[in-house]
Each structure stands twice: as structure tokens, then as C-alpha cells.
Amino acid sequence: MTPFLIPMSSGPTEVITRALVVNASHEPLAIVSCRRALILVLAGKAECVAEHQRTMFRSPTCTLAVPSVVRLLRYVSVPRPAPSAVTRAGVLTRDGRRCAYCENVGETIDHVIPRSRGGQHTWENCVACCLSCNRRKGSRLVAELGWSMRVVPGPPRTGRGRVTPGTGHDPAWAPWLAHAA
């Protein structure tokens, strides 16, 4: 028989569907369903670090608290993706195809510190730019023209495979997500 959720209090039923999985080193790894977290605990692969107090998993033979945070008992090596290459399409996508100087449609890329002045072809130095601003800027610096940039260039933020602080997370996860920030 499949376990089901029964609230312990007579107040409004809160639906608890997610749990945070942290590595043996307490590094956040993933957000999984509470059912999956409970299976990890019952299989002896994880321990429950924090649990929801008012909600339980019940079956005919046992009653268990719904896990909020589970810690793996063995360290799992997480491969880190290599930084992506700087491409014209990548810079335009990162900047939403908007010029960093005038916010018109960006058709090309511009080096904030021109390559003729020692600027590198990096995520921090490339921005989307419209043809008009690119021609006017030429090989000059932004400060020399008195312009300002609407964005601070940097590597694209994909968020794939990362657990990051944000809205909609359980408040009990805060101690673990503070280290991920």
C-alpha cells in the first residue's frame, strides 16, 4: 500500500511536496519530492536532518515524519560544467538582444574595453550593441564618451543543476542554501 499524507493538526492542510537533498559535506545538491527523500532515508542512503512537524507519512505498519532536508551518507562528487565559450549568439542571448548603451535592438557585440587597447574577448568585456552605437563608440572607452551601460557584463547565469536561494523554498532550507549563494 502506498503511503499517504495525513496532517497532524486540525488546521488547514498544507501540501508538502519537496525536500532538499544535501551532500555528505552539507552542500545542497537537489530538490526532490518528499516521497523520493523518504525512500532515500528508508534505503539507508540518507539521514533526515530536518523534518516537517505537522505532516506525516502513514502506512498500515508505520508512521514517519515528512523529511524537509536529507543528507546523503556518502559523499557524491558533482561534476562542474566547463565555462561556456564566448560567442556572438551567446552574448546576444545573455543581453536579451538589447544594446547595452541605448537599449535598442542589439545586432552585434561590442568590447567594452576595445581589443586595440588591450581588452580581452571575455564575458566580462563583451556586450550586445546596436550598429549605430558600435560605430559611434569605435575604439574609445565608455567613460571617454560620457555614456553609461544599462548592464554589468558577466558570464551567463543558467542555473542548470544548481540549487540557489529563491522564492518558494522552505524556510527550513535557509542554513543550507546560505552556503550555496
N, CA, C and O of each residue as an XYZ file, in Angstrom:
724
protein
N       0.843     -1.175      0.000
C       0.000      0.000      0.000
C       0.892      1.243      0.000
O       1.877      1.302      0.736
N       0.553      2.218     -0.812
C       1.327      3.443     -0.931
C       1.060      4.354      0.259
O      -0.095      4.575      0.620
N       2.144      4.900      0.890
C       1.916      5.839      1.998
C       1.193      7.089      1.506
O       1.276      7.439      0.329
N       0.491      7.750      2.404
C      -0.193      8.985      2.057
C       0.022      9.997      3.162
O       0.425      9.634      4.267
N      -0.244     11.274      2.876
C      -0.025     12.351      3.827
C      -1.252     12.567      4.700
O      -2.377     12.649      4.209
N      -1.014     12.657      5.992
C      -2.083     12.984      6.920
C      -1.571     14.110      7.809
O      -0.572     13.931      8.505
N      -2.237     15.277      7.803
C      -1.778     16.359      8.671
C      -2.042     16.007     10.134
O      -3.082     15.435     10.460
N      -1.097     16.349     11.016
C      -1.246     16.046     12.434
C      -2.147     17.061     13.129
O      -2.814     16.727     14.109
N      -2.172     18.306     12.629
C      -3.008     19.316     13.270
C      -4.362     19.374     12.581
O      -4.533     18.880     11.467
N      -5.318     19.988     13.265
C      -6.655     20.103     12.675
C      -6.794     21.376     11.848
O      -7.873     21.652     11.326
N      -5.721     22.155     11.720
C      -5.745     23.400     10.960
C      -5.778     23.123      9.465
O      -6.021     21.994      9.040
N      -5.532     24.159      8.669
C      -5.557     23.979      7.225
C      -4.460     23.016      6.775
O      -3.344     23.043      7.293
N      -4.789     22.174      5.817
C      -3.848     21.185      5.309
C      -2.853     21.880      4.386
O      -3.244     22.519      3.409
N      -1.572     21.754      4.698
C      -0.553     22.311      3.823
C       0.026     21.166      3.005
O       0.337     20.105      3.546
N       0.166     21.375      1.737
C       0.692     20.349      0.870
C       2.210     20.493      0.830
O       2.738     21.519      0.402
N       2.887     19.469      1.275
C       4.341     19.469      1.302
C       4.788     18.474      0.245
O       4.522     17.276      0.346
N       5.463     18.981     -0.758
C       5.801     18.113     -1.873
C       7.286     18.021     -2.153
O       7.705     17.173     -2.941
N       8.114     18.886     -1.518
C       9.529     18.908     -1.875
C      10.416     18.807     -0.642
O      10.039     19.182      0.468
N      11.616     18.280     -0.891
C      12.628     18.187      0.157
C      13.978     18.518     -0.467
O      14.196     18.306     -1.660
N      14.865     19.034      0.348
C      16.209     19.394     -0.091
C      17.154     18.238      0.209
O      17.159     17.705      1.319
N      17.952     17.852     -0.783
C      18.967     16.815     -0.598
C      20.318     17.514     -0.552
O      20.679     18.253     -1.468
N      21.068     17.270      0.537
C      22.398     17.851      0.667
C      23.426     16.722      0.658
O      23.136     15.595      1.059
N      24.621     17.045      0.196
C      25.703     16.082      0.128
C      26.189     15.770      1.542
O      25.758     16.415      2.497
N      27.069     14.799      1.683
C      27.636     14.466      2.989
C      28.387     15.663      3.569
O      28.560     15.765      4.784
N      28.835     16.571      2.692
C      29.546     17.779      3.118
C      28.587     18.943      3.383
O      29.030     20.073      3.589
N      27.288     18.677      3.380
C      26.218     19.663      3.601
C      26.078     20.666      2.458
O      25.492     21.733      2.645
N      26.600     20.345      1.292
C      26.436     21.180      0.093
C      25.099     20.820     -0.548
O      24.842     19.639     -0.781
N      24.232     21.806     -0.845
C      22.948     21.495     -1.480
C      23.152     20.855     -2.853
O      23.948     21.333     -3.662
N      22.425     19.772     -3.103
C      22.544     19.067     -4.382
C      21.299     19.195     -5.241
O      21.391     19.525     -6.423
N      20.130     18.938     -4.654
C      18.919     18.895     -5.472
C      17.688     19.086     -4.600
O      17.729     18.965     -3.375
N      16.604     19.388     -5.277
C      15.292     19.424     -4.642
C      14.516     18.258     -5.232
O      14.364     18.152     -6.449
N      14.028     17.387     -4.360
C      13.322     16.190     -4.809
C      11.958     16.141     -4.139
O      11.660     16.940     -3.251
N      11.137     15.197     -4.573
C       9.834     15.026     -3.931
C      10.051     14.459     -2.529
O      11.061     13.807     -2.264
N       9.110     14.710     -1.650
C       9.205     14.181     -0.288
C       9.210     12.657     -0.302
O       9.849     12.014      0.531
N       8.497     12.103     -1.247
C       8.456     10.635     -1.364
C       9.837     10.092     -1.691
O      10.271      9.100     -1.107
N      10.538     10.748     -2.638
C      11.892     10.324     -3.008
C      12.842     10.490     -1.824
O      13.695      9.633     -1.595
N      12.709     11.564     -1.083
C      13.557     11.796      0.091
C      13.324     10.706      1.133
O      14.276     10.211      1.736
N      12.076     10.333      1.347
C      11.766      9.288      2.312
C      12.337      7.946      1.863
O      12.816      7.168      2.687
N      12.288      7.674      0.567
C      12.851      6.429      0.037
C      14.360      6.388      0.269
O      14.904      5.338      0.610
N      15.050      7.540      0.085
C      16.494      7.591      0.351
C      16.781      7.277      1.822
O      17.747      6.578      2.127
N      15.957      7.786      2.726
C      16.153      7.533      4.153
C      15.890      6.064      4.470
O      16.685      5.431      5.164
N      14.786      5.516      3.971
C      14.434      4.125      4.253
C      15.426      3.142      3.649
O      15.621      2.055      4.193
N      16.064      3.508      2.522
C      17.055      2.639      1.881
C      18.418      2.717      2.557
O      19.332      1.974      2.201
N      18.557      3.613      3.531
C      19.824      3.732      4.240
C      20.867      4.530      3.477
O      22.058      4.437      3.776
N      20.441      5.305      2.505
C      21.378      6.116      1.724
C      21.463      7.547      2.230
O      22.373      8.288      1.858
N      20.524      7.935      3.073
C      20.498      9.302      3.592
C      19.923      9.294      5.000
O      19.276      8.341      5.436
N      20.187     10.401      5.693
C      19.588     10.578      7.010
C      18.741     11.852      6.986
O      19.058     12.811      6.283
N      17.672     11.843      7.757
C      16.794     13.011      7.832
C      17.424     14.026      8.778
O      17.660     13.729      9.949
N      17.696     15.233      8.262
C      18.323     16.285      9.049
C      17.255     17.226      9.610
O      17.368     17.687     10.746
N      16.238     17.507      8.828
C      15.127     18.355      9.271
C      13.840     17.748      8.727
O      13.818     17.179      7.636
N      12.786     17.876      9.492
C      11.514     17.291      9.064
C      10.375     18.272      9.301
O      10.478     19.192     10.112
N       9.300     18.052      8.580
C       8.091     18.852      8.775
C       7.390     18.306     10.013
O       7.177     17.099     10.125
N       7.037     19.172     10.923
C       6.496     18.744     12.211
C       5.034     18.307     12.147
O       4.628     17.393     12.865
N       4.240     18.955     11.290
C       2.796     18.709     11.338
C       2.301     17.698     10.317
O       1.104     17.410     10.285
N       3.171     17.151      9.485
C       2.706     16.252      8.449
C       3.482     14.943      8.516
O       4.694     14.943      8.730
N       2.788     13.842      8.335
C       3.391     12.520      8.466
C       3.068     11.664      7.246
O       2.040     11.849      6.595
N       3.964     10.724      6.947
C       3.675      9.650      6.001
C       3.144      8.500      6.842
O       3.763      8.110      7.832
N       2.010      7.966      6.453
C       1.431      6.861      7.202
C       1.204      5.683      6.285
O       0.805      5.841      5.131
N       1.464      4.497      6.813
C       1.143      3.259      6.127
C       0.524      2.337      7.169
O       0.475      2.696      8.345
N       0.058      1.178      6.777
C      -0.537      0.278      7.776
C       0.449     -0.171      8.854
O       0.037     -0.555      9.948
N       1.750     -0.124      8.551
C       2.716     -0.645      9.515
C       3.568      0.412     10.206
O       4.171      0.114     11.238
N       3.644      1.643      9.677
C       4.498      2.643     10.328
C       4.003      4.059     10.044
O       3.208      4.301      9.136
N       4.506      4.980     10.859
C       4.227      6.405     10.698
C       5.564      7.126     10.721
O       6.339      6.958     11.662
N       5.851      7.935      9.691
C       7.127      8.635      9.581
C       6.886     10.113      9.302
O       5.952     10.478      8.588
N       7.745     10.962      9.877
C       7.657     12.404      9.603
C       8.110     12.670      8.175
O       8.991     11.985      7.656
N       7.507     13.662      7.549
C       7.874     14.037      6.181
C       9.204     14.780      6.224
O       9.314     15.801      6.902
N      10.230     14.279      5.504
C      11.532     14.954      5.539
C      11.498     16.290      4.810
O      10.858     16.432      3.767
N      12.196     17.260      5.377
C      12.358     18.560      4.741
C      13.762     18.680      4.155
O      13.949     19.228      3.069
N      14.754     18.156      4.895
C      16.140     18.140      4.440
C      16.715     16.769      4.750
O      16.617     16.288      5.879
N      17.316     16.140      3.745
C      18.013     14.869      3.957
C      19.466     15.022      3.526
O      19.778     15.712      2.556
N      20.363     14.347      4.290
C      21.795     14.402      3.989
C      22.240     13.023      3.554
O      21.987     12.031      4.237
N      22.913     12.968      2.398
C      23.442     11.697      1.912
C      24.530     11.217      2.859
O      25.294     12.021      3.393
N      24.602      9.902      3.067
C      25.595      9.339      3.975
C      26.967      9.221      3.312
O      27.988      9.235      3.999
N      26.997      9.105      1.991
C      28.260      9.045      1.260
C      28.395     10.296      0.405
O      27.414     10.789     -0.151
N      29.616     10.802      0.307
C      29.874     11.988     -0.497
C      29.696     11.658     -1.973
O      30.192     10.636     -2.449
N      28.997     12.511     -2.690
C      28.779     12.345     -4.130
C      29.555     13.444     -4.842
O      29.338     14.630     -4.593
N      30.460     13.043     -5.727
C      31.218     14.017     -6.500
C      30.334     14.577     -7.609
O      29.796     13.828     -8.424
N      30.191     15.883     -7.629
C      29.318     16.538     -8.602
C      30.186     17.168     -9.683
O      30.977     18.063     -9.385
N      30.059     16.723    -10.926
C      30.860     17.343    -11.986
C      30.407     18.771    -12.243
O      29.210     19.037    -12.356
N      31.342     19.672    -12.335
C      31.048     21.072    -12.619
C      31.191     21.306    -14.115
O      32.192     20.908    -14.710
N      30.206     21.944    -14.727
C      30.300     22.191    -16.164
C      31.414     23.184    -16.477
O      31.654     24.130    -15.728
N      32.086     22.948    -17.593
C      33.129     23.869    -18.037
C      32.481     25.187    -18.440
O      31.357     25.197    -18.942
N      33.183     26.305    -18.223
C      32.597     27.585    -18.629
C      32.348     27.606    -20.134
O      33.156     27.103    -20.914
N      31.240     28.184    -20.525
C      30.896     28.212    -21.941
C      31.747     29.241    -22.688
O      32.162     30.256    -22.129
N      31.990     28.950    -23.953
C      32.791     29.832    -24.792
C      32.023     31.113    -25.108
O      30.796     31.111    -25.203
N      32.766     32.201    -25.267
C      32.157     33.488    -25.603
C      31.864     33.486    -27.094
O      32.781     33.400    -27.911
N      30.592     33.580    -27.449
C      30.186     33.637    -28.851
C      29.251     34.820    -29.052
O      28.658     35.332    -28.103
N      29.133     35.237    -30.286
C      28.225     36.347    -30.609
C      26.802     35.999    -30.198
O      26.118     36.801    -29.563
N      26.360     34.797    -30.565
C      24.998     34.368    -30.230
C      24.805     34.293    -28.722
O      23.741     34.650    -28.217
N      25.824     33.832    -27.996
C      25.731     33.736    -26.548
C      25.605     35.101    -25.883
O      24.815     35.275    -24.956
N      26.390     36.074    -26.360
C      26.336     37.428    -25.788
C      24.985     38.067    -26.090
O      24.387     38.696    -25.216
N      24.501     37.910    -27.318
C      23.202     38.479    -27.674
C      22.075     37.851    -26.856
O      21.153     38.550    -26.435
N      22.141     36.551    -26.632
C      21.122     35.873    -25.827
C      21.192     36.323    -24.374
O      20.162     36.604    -23.762
N      22.399     36.395    -23.817
C      22.571     36.820    -22.425
C      21.984     38.213    -22.200
O      21.362     38.463    -21.168
N      22.180     39.128    -23.166
C      21.719     40.510    -23.020
C      20.312     40.740    -23.568
O      19.850     41.880    -23.631
N      19.635     39.676    -23.961
C      18.260     39.808    -24.444
C      18.154     40.581    -25.747
O      17.132     41.210    -26.018
N      19.211     40.536    -26.557
C      19.265     41.246    -27.844
C      18.961     42.731    -27.694
O      18.323     43.327    -28.562
N      19.413     43.328    -26.600
C      19.245     44.757    -26.350
C      20.610     45.402    -26.222
O      21.509     44.859    -25.581
N      20.760     46.576    -26.843
C      22.016     47.321    -26.800
C      22.311     47.719    -25.351
O      21.425     48.195    -24.641
N      23.546     47.525    -24.924
C      23.951     47.848    -23.548
C      23.998     49.355    -23.317
O      24.032     49.796    -22.168
N      24.001     50.163    -24.392
C      24.143     51.610    -24.249
C      22.820     52.351    -24.437
O      22.514     53.265    -23.670
N      22.026     51.971    -25.451
C      20.791     52.723    -25.740
C      19.528     51.876    -25.631
O      18.429     52.418    -25.751
N      19.640     50.593    -25.411
C      18.537     49.654    -25.268
C      17.749     49.403    -26.551
O      16.661     48.828    -26.501
N      18.279     49.824    -27.700
C      17.661     49.444    -28.971
C      17.993     47.983    -29.248
O      18.641     47.319    -28.438
N      17.547     47.494    -30.390
C      17.820     46.103    -30.754
C      19.313     45.939    -30.994
O      19.906     46.647    -31.808
N      19.920     44.979    -30.264
C      21.348     44.703    -30.421
C      21.578     43.708    -31.534
O      21.054     42.594    -31.494
N      22.371     44.104    -32.547
C      22.629     43.231    -33.691
C      24.042     42.679    -33.702
O      24.324     41.711    -34.408
N      24.931     43.281    -32.932
C      26.329     42.879    -32.942
C      26.853     42.920    -31.505
O      26.112     43.248    -30.579
N      28.123     42.589    -31.328
C      28.698     42.694    -29.994
C      29.764     43.780    -29.983
O      30.355     44.105    -31.013
N      29.996     44.332    -28.798
C      30.997     45.374    -28.625
C      31.887     44.986    -27.465
O      31.421     44.419    -26.477
N      33.172     45.293    -27.585
C      34.104     45.088    -26.485
C      34.136     46.382    -25.672
O      34.501     47.434    -26.196
N      33.757     46.308    -24.400
C      33.687     47.488    -23.540
C      35.052     48.166    -23.507
O      35.151     49.375    -23.721
N      36.098     47.401    -23.241
C      37.475     47.889    -23.407
C      37.923     47.338    -24.750
O      38.114     46.130    -24.886
N      38.093     48.200    -25.745
C      38.400     47.717    -27.097
C      39.639     46.818    -27.129
O      40.573     46.996    -26.347
N      39.626     45.877    -28.025
C      40.758     44.962    -28.154
C      42.023     45.711    -28.546
O      43.127     45.279    -28.214
N      41.872     46.835    -29.252
C      43.038     47.631    -29.635
C      43.698     48.281    -28.418
O      44.843     48.726    -28.490
N      42.967     48.333    -27.297
C      43.501     48.905    -26.056
C      43.768     47.828    -25.004
O      43.893     48.128    -23.816
N      43.851     46.594    -25.441
C      44.192     45.501    -24.533
C      43.010     44.766    -23.942
O      43.195     43.911    -23.076
N      41.804     45.071    -24.379
C      40.630     44.360    -23.880
C      40.603     42.933    -24.381
O      41.049     42.651    -25.493
N      40.094     42.053    -23.583
C      40.033     40.633    -23.930
C      38.649     40.273    -24.462
O      37.678     41.002    -24.259
N      38.581     39.138    -25.141
C      37.312     38.620    -25.641
C      36.746     37.692    -24.566
O      36.813     36.469    -24.687
N      36.181     38.300    -23.501
C      35.646     37.548    -22.368
C      34.197     37.973    -22.112
O      33.726     38.976    -22.647
N      33.498     37.185    -21.279
C      32.119     37.506    -20.931
C      32.029     38.849    -20.227
O      31.040     39.565    -20.383
N      33.047     39.199    -19.457
C      33.033     40.446    -18.693
C      33.312     41.675    -19.557
O      33.085     42.802    -19.116
N      33.804     41.472    -20.785
C      34.183     42.596    -21.641
C      33.313     42.718    -22.884
O      33.463     43.689    -23.626
N      32.416     41.782    -23.142
C      31.581     41.806    -24.346
C      30.132     42.087    -23.985
O      29.604     41.525    -23.026
N      29.493     42.956    -24.754
C      28.076     43.276    -24.563
C      27.382     43.337    -25.917
O      28.025     43.547    -26.945
N      26.072     43.154    -25.909
C      25.285     43.332    -27.126
C      25.238     44.823    -27.442
O      25.203     45.656    -26.537
N      25.239     45.150    -28.726
C      25.289     46.550    -29.128
C      24.565     46.726    -30.459
O      24.600     45.839    -31.312
N      23.911     47.867    -30.633
C      23.294     48.159    -31.923
C      24.392     48.688    -32.857
O      25.447     49.123    -32.394
N      24.146     48.649    -34.143
C      25.155     49.088    -35.118
C      25.508     50.558    -34.953
O      26.669     50.941    -35.095
N      24.502     51.388    -34.650
C      24.739     52.820    -34.502
C      25.694     53.111    -33.340
O      26.661     53.855    -33.505
N      25.427     52.531    -32.173
C      26.304     52.757    -31.022
C      27.682     52.161    -31.251
O      28.685     52.727    -30.815
N      27.740     51.029    -31.929
C      29.019     50.380    -32.181
C      29.894     51.266    -33.072
O      31.098     51.382    -32.847
N      29.283     51.889    -34.085
C      30.042     52.787    -34.962
C      30.505     54.036    -34.213
O      31.653     54.455    -34.356
N      29.610     54.633    -33.411
C      29.968     55.845    -32.673
C      31.035     55.584    -31.615
O      31.903     56.427    -31.388
N      30.975     54.434    -30.975
C      31.940     54.126    -29.926
C      33.316     53.850    -30.511
O      34.322     54.338    -29.997
N      33.360     53.075    -31.578
C      34.641     52.764    -32.222
C      35.607     52.122    -31.255
O      35.274     51.130    -30.607
N      36.821     52.685    -31.149
C      37.835     52.121    -30.250
C      38.025     52.989    -29.011
O      39.107     53.023    -28.425
N      36.963     53.690    -28.621
C      37.048     54.528    -27.417
C      36.427     53.811    -26.225
O      35.686     52.841    -26.389
N      36.730     54.288    -25.047
C      36.159     53.749    -23.818
C      34.808     54.406    -23.544
O      34.530     55.504    -24.026
N      33.988     53.728    -22.776
C      32.654     54.239    -22.441
C      32.776     55.564    -21.683
O      32.007     56.492    -21.934
N      33.729     55.659    -20.767
C      33.915     56.879    -19.962
C      34.335     58.059    -20.830
O      33.960     59.196    -20.541
N      35.100     57.815    -21.880
C      35.537     58.891    -22.770
C      34.359     59.517    -23.506
O      34.394     60.703    -23.834
N      33.334     58.745    -23.765
C      32.147     59.240    -24.463
C      31.103     59.814    -23.509
O      30.170     60.493    -23.939
N      31.259     59.546    -22.229
C      30.274     60.011    -21.252
C      29.027     59.139    -21.235
O      27.985     59.553    -20.726
N      29.126     57.949    -21.783
C      27.997     57.020    -21.817
C      27.942     56.223    -20.531
O      28.899     56.184    -19.758
N      26.787     55.582    -20.317
C      26.661     54.627    -19.219
C      26.090     53.338    -19.789
O      25.432     53.330    -20.829
N      26.355     52.264    -19.087
C      25.853     50.959    -19.538
C      24.671     50.556    -18.666
O      24.676     50.783    -17.456
N      23.664     49.958    -19.285
C      22.472     49.542    -18.550
C      22.673     48.205    -17.853
O      21.879     47.833    -16.989
N      23.731     47.473    -18.218
C      24.006     46.168    -17.618
C      25.476     46.078    -17.232
O      26.316     46.797    -17.773
N      25.774     45.201    -16.303
C      27.160     44.883    -15.970
C      27.444     43.534    -16.612
O      26.846     42.530    -16.226
N      28.348     43.493    -17.587
C      28.580     42.226    -18.290
C      29.236     41.186    -17.385
O      30.047     41.514    -16.519
N      28.870     39.945    -17.603
C      29.424     38.822    -16.849
C      29.032     37.527    -17.529
O      28.314     37.546    -18.528
N      29.489     36.409    -17.006
C      29.124     35.131    -17.619
C      27.623     34.891    -17.510
O      26.985     35.375    -16.575
N      27.057     34.153    -18.454
C      25.611     33.905    -18.401
C      25.260     33.058    -17.191
O      26.010     32.161    -16.805
N      24.109     33.355    -16.598
C      23.633     32.584    -15.447
C      22.580     31.612    -15.937
O      21.472     32.020    -16.283
N      22.910     30.343    -15.971
C      21.960     29.359    -16.474
C      21.143     28.723    -15.377
O      19.958     28.446    -15.565
N      21.762     28.486    -14.225
C      21.038     27.854    -13.138
C      20.821     26.369    -13.308
O      20.214     25.748    -12.436
N      21.291     25.768    -14.393
C      21.089     24.343    -14.602
C      21.847     23.542    -13.550
O      23.046     23.733    -13.352
N      21.138     22.650    -12.886
C      21.760     21.755    -11.936
C      22.173     22.401    -10.631
O      22.841     21.766     -9.815
N      21.794     23.639    -10.420
C      22.173     24.323     -9.185
C      20.959     24.533     -8.311
O      19.850     24.751     -8.798
N      21.185     24.463     -7.021
C      20.148     24.825     -6.062
C      20.545     26.190     -5.542
O      21.601     26.338     -4.927
N      19.718     27.183     -5.778
C      20.041     28.543     -5.382
C      18.941     29.124     -4.515
O      17.789     28.701     -4.605
N      19.286     30.091     -3.674
C      18.240     30.721     -2.876
C      17.236     31.421     -3.780
O      17.615     32.040     -4.774
N      15.989     31.325     -3.444
C      14.966     31.985     -4.245
C      13.621     31.878     -3.569
O      13.497     31.361     -2.458
N      12.630     32.369     -4.252
C      11.295     32.342     -3.676
C      10.711     30.943     -3.784
O      11.074     30.182     -4.682
N       9.828     30.609     -2.892
C       9.152     29.327     -2.953
C       9.892     28.211     -2.240
O       9.440     27.066     -2.273
N      11.014     28.504     -1.598
C      11.740     27.474     -0.884
C      11.246     27.400      0.549
O      10.758     28.382      1.109
N      11.381     26.235      1.121
C      11.010     26.012      2.515
C      11.954     26.810      3.420
O      13.166     26.755      3.213
N      11.452     27.545      4.409
C      12.329     28.308      5.305
C      13.338     27.433      6.051
O      14.396     27.921      6.450
N      13.028     26.153      6.244
C      13.951     25.242      6.934
C      15.227     25.007      6.123
O      16.222     24.537      6.674
N      15.216     25.322      4.840
C      16.386     25.099      3.981
C      17.404     26.226      4.088
O      18.521     26.081      3.591
N      17.059     27.334      4.716
C      17.907     28.529      4.741
C      19.348     28.255      5.171
O      20.253     28.770      4.513
N      19.631     27.481      6.225
C      21.028     27.264      6.608
C      21.865     26.599      5.511
O      23.057     26.878      5.387
N      21.251     25.729      4.723
C      21.997     25.035      3.663
C      22.108     25.885      2.401
O      23.130     25.843      1.717
N      21.076     26.650      2.090
C      21.115     27.476      0.888
C      22.012     28.705      1.076
O      22.490     29.271      0.093
N      22.245     29.118      2.311
C      23.137     30.261      2.555
C      24.552     29.940      2.089
O      25.278     30.832      1.649
N      24.951     28.668      2.182
C      26.284     28.262      1.729
C      26.352     28.155      0.215
O      27.439     28.233     -0.357
N      25.199     27.977     -0.455
C      25.185     27.839     -1.911
C      25.262     29.168     -2.610
O      25.624     29.229     -3.785
N      24.927     30.244     -1.908
C      24.889     31.570     -2.522
C      26.267     32.096     -2.847
O      26.397     33.204     -3.370
